[in-house]
Short mmCIF file of C-alpha atoms in Angstrom, two decimals:
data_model
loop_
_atom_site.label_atom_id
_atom_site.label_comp_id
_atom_site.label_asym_id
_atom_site.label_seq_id
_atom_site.Cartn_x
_atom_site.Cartn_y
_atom_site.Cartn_z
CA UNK F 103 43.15 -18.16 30.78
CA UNK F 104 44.59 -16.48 34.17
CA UNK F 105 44.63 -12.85 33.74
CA UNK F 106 48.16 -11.18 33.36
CA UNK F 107 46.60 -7.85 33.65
CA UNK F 108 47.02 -7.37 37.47
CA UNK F 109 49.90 -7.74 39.90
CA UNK F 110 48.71 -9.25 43.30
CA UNK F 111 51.24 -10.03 46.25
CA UNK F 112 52.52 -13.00 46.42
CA UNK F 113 51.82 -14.31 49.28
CA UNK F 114 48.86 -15.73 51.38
CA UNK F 115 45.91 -13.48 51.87
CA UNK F 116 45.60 -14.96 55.62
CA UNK F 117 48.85 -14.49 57.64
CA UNK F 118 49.26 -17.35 59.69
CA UNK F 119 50.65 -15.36 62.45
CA UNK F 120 47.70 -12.73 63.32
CA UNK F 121 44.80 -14.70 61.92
CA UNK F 122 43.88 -11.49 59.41
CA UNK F 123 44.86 -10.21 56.01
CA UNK F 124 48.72 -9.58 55.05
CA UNK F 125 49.86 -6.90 55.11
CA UNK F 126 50.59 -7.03 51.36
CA UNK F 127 47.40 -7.66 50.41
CA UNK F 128 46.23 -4.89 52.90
CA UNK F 129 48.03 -2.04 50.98
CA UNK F 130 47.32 -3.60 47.59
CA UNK F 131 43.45 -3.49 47.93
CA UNK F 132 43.74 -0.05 48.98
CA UNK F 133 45.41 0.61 45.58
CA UNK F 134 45.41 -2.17 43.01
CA UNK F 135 48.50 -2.18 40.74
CA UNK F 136 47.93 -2.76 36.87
CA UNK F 137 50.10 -4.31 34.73
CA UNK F 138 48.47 -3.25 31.76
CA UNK F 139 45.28 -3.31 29.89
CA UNK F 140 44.76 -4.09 26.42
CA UNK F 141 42.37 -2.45 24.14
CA UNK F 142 42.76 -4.50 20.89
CA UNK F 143 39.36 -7.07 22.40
CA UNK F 144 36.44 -5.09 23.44
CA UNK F 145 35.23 -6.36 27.11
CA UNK F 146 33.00 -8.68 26.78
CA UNK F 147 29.17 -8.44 28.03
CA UNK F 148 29.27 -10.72 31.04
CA UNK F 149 32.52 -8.32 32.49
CA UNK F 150 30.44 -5.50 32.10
CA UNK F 151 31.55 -4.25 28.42
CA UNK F 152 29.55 -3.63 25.32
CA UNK F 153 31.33 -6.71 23.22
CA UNK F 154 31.65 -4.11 20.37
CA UNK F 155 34.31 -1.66 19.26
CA UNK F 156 31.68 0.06 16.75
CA UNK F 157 31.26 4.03 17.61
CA UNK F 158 27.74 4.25 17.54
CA UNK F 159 25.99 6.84 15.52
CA UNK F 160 22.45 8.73 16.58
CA UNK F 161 19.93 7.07 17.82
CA UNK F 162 21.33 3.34 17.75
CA UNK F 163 21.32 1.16 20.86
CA UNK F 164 22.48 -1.70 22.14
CA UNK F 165 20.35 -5.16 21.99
CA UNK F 166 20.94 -8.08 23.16
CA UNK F 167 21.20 -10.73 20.84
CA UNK F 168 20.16 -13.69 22.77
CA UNK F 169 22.49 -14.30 25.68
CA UNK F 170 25.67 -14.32 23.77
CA UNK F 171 26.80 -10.19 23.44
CA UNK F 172 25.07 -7.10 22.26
CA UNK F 173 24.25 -5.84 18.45
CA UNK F 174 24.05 -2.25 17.69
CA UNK F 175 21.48 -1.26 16.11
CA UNK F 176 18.45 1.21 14.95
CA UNK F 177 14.84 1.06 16.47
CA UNK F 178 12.70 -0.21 12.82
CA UNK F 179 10.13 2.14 11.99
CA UNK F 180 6.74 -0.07 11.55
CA UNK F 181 3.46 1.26 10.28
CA UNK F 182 2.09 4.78 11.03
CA UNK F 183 5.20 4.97 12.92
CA UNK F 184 7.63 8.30 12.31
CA UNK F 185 11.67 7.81 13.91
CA UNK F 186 13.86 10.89 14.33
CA UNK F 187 17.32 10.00 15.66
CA UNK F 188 19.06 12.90 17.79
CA UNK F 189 22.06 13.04 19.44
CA UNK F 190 21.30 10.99 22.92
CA UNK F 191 17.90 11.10 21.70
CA UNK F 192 15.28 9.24 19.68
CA UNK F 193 11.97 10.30 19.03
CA UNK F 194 8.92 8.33 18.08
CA UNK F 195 5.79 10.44 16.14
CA UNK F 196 2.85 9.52 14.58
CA UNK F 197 3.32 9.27 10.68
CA UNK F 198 0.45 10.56 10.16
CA UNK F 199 -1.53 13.51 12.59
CA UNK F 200 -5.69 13.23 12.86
CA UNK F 201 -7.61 15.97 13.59
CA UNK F 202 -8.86 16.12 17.32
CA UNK F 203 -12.63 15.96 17.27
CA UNK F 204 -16.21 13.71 17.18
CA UNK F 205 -16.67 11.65 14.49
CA UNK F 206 -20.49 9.91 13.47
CA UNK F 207 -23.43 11.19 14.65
CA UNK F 208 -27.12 10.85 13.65
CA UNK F 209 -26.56 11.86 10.10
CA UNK F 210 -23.23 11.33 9.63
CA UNK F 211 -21.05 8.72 9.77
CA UNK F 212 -17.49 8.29 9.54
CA UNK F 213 -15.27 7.43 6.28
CA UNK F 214 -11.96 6.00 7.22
CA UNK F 215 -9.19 6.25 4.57
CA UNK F 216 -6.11 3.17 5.64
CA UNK F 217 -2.73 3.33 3.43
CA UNK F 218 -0.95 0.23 2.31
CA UNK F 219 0.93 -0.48 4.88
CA UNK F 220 -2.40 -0.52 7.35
CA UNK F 221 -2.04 2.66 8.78
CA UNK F 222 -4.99 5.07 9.34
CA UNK F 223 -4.49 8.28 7.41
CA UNK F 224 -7.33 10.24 7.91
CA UNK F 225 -11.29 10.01 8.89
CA UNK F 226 -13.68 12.48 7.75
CA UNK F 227 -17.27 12.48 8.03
CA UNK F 228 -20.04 11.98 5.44
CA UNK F 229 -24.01 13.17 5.81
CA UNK F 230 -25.62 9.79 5.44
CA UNK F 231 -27.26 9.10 2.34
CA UNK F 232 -29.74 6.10 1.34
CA UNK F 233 -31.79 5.76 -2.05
CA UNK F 234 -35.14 4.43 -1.34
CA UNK F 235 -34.46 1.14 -3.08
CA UNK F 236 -31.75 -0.37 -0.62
CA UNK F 237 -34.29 0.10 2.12
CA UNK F 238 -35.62 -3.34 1.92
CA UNK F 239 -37.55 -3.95 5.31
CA UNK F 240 -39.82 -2.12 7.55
CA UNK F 241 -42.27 0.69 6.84
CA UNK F 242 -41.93 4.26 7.27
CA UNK F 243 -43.61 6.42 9.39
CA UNK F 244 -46.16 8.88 8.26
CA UNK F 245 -43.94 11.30 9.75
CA UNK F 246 -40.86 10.67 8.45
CA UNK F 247 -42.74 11.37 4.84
CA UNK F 248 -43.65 7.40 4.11
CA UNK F 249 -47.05 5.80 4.47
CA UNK F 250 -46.67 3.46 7.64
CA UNK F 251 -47.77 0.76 4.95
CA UNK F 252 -46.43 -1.94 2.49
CA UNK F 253 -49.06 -2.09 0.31
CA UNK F 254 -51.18 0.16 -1.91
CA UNK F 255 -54.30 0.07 -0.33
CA UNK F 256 -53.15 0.32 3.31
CA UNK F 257 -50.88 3.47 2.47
CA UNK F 258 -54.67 4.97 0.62
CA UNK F 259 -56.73 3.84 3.87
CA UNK F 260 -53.33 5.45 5.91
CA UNK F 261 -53.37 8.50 3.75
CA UNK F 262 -56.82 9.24 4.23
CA UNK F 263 -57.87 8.99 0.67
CA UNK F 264 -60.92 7.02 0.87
CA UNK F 265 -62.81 4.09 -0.75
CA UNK F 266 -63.49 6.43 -4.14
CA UNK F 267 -60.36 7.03 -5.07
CA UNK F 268 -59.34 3.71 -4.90
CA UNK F 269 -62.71 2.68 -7.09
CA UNK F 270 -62.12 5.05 -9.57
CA UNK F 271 -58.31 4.63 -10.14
CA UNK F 272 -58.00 2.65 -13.60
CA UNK F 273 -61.83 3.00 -14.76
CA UNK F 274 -62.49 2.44 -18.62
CA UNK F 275 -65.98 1.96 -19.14
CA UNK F 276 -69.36 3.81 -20.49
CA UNK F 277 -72.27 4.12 -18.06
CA UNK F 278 -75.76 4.51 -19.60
CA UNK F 279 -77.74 7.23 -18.30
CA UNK F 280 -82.22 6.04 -18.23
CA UNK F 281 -84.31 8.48 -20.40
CA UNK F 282 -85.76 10.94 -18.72
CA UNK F 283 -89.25 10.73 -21.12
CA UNK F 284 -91.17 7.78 -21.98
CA UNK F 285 -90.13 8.67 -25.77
CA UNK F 286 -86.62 9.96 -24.99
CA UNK F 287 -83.57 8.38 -25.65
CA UNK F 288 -80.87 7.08 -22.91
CA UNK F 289 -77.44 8.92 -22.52
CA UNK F 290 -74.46 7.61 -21.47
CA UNK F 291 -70.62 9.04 -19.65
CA UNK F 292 -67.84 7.54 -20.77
CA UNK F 293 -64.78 7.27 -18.30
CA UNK F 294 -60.87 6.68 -19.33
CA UNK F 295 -58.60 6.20 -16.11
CA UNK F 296 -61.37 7.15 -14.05
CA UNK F 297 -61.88 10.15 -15.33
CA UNK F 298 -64.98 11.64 -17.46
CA UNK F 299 -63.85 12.11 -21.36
CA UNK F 300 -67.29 12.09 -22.87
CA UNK F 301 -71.44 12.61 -22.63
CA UNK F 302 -74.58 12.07 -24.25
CA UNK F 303 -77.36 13.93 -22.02
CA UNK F 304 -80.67 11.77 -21.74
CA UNK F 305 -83.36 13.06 -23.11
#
């Protein structure tokens, strides 16, 4: 469709006389003449225009909407993700703030708390912690207060407590004592769990 809005001279933009611009069209670049201009369509995207008559509120913008004009529209807030709309201004926060610092260390390790919507919203630390039962390989050191030992009788050799105390652990028996005269009589200890509950002296 030609456009009615402006009013160009009517004639030819070379004059055939001097070989340069008309005169006309001289003095009409220098100030174009405008028949009029309608407002009713907004100018579309590829002139230059918005292609929308919508006043925009705070904070919108305009997006293109795959090559055919421009939707207004709101930036989405997404997870963890705070949006303040201004006047000429938008700003984008954290939803949630952590607390500057060093987290985990030798005997503490971090605890990590995520919402529903997978943000992070907050880590704190925790002293570590492990019962003796869920430590299920390994041996530990004399000086860490273990035995250096996975068995019984290595953690007694380990311990220093010697080749007795590992006879006499669990002992239930009576041990005859000889006579001391050729018409005495024999005596006898008797041991429970290794250790001496009863006597009869030799005589």
């Amino acid at each position: 469709m030609a456009n009615t809005n402006l009013s160009w001279p009517q004639c030819p933009f070379i004059d055939e006389q001097t070989k340069q611009p008309a005169r006309p069209w001289l003095l009409w670049l220098q100030n174009p003449s405008v028949n009029s201009i309608s407002t009713n369509t907004p100018l579309g995207s590829i002139y230059g225009g918005t292609d929308n008559d919508i006043t925009p509120e705070d904070g919108e913008l305009l997006i293109g909407n795959g090559g055919t004009g421009y939707t207004i529209n709101h930036l989405t807030q997404g997870p963890g993700m705070k949006i303040v709309n201004g006047s000429g201004t938008i700003t984008l926060s954290a939803l949630v703030t952590l607390t500057t610092g060093t987290y985990g260390s030798a005997t503490q390790v971090p605890v990590f708390i995520v919402a529903t919507d997978g943000s992070l919203t907050s880590v704190t630390n925790t002293a570590i912690a492990i019962n003796a039962n869920q430590v299920t390989a390994g041996t530990l050191a004399i000086a860490q207060g273990g035995t250096n030992a996975a068995t019984a009788a290595g953690a007694r050799t380990n311990l220093g407590l010697g080749t007795m105390a590992t006879q006499n652990v669990g002992i239930n028996a009576t041990i005859a004592t000889a006579k001391l005269t050729g018409g005495g009589a024999d005596g006898s200890m008797t041991f429970t769990n290794g250790i001496l509950t009863s006597q009869t002296p030799a005589t």
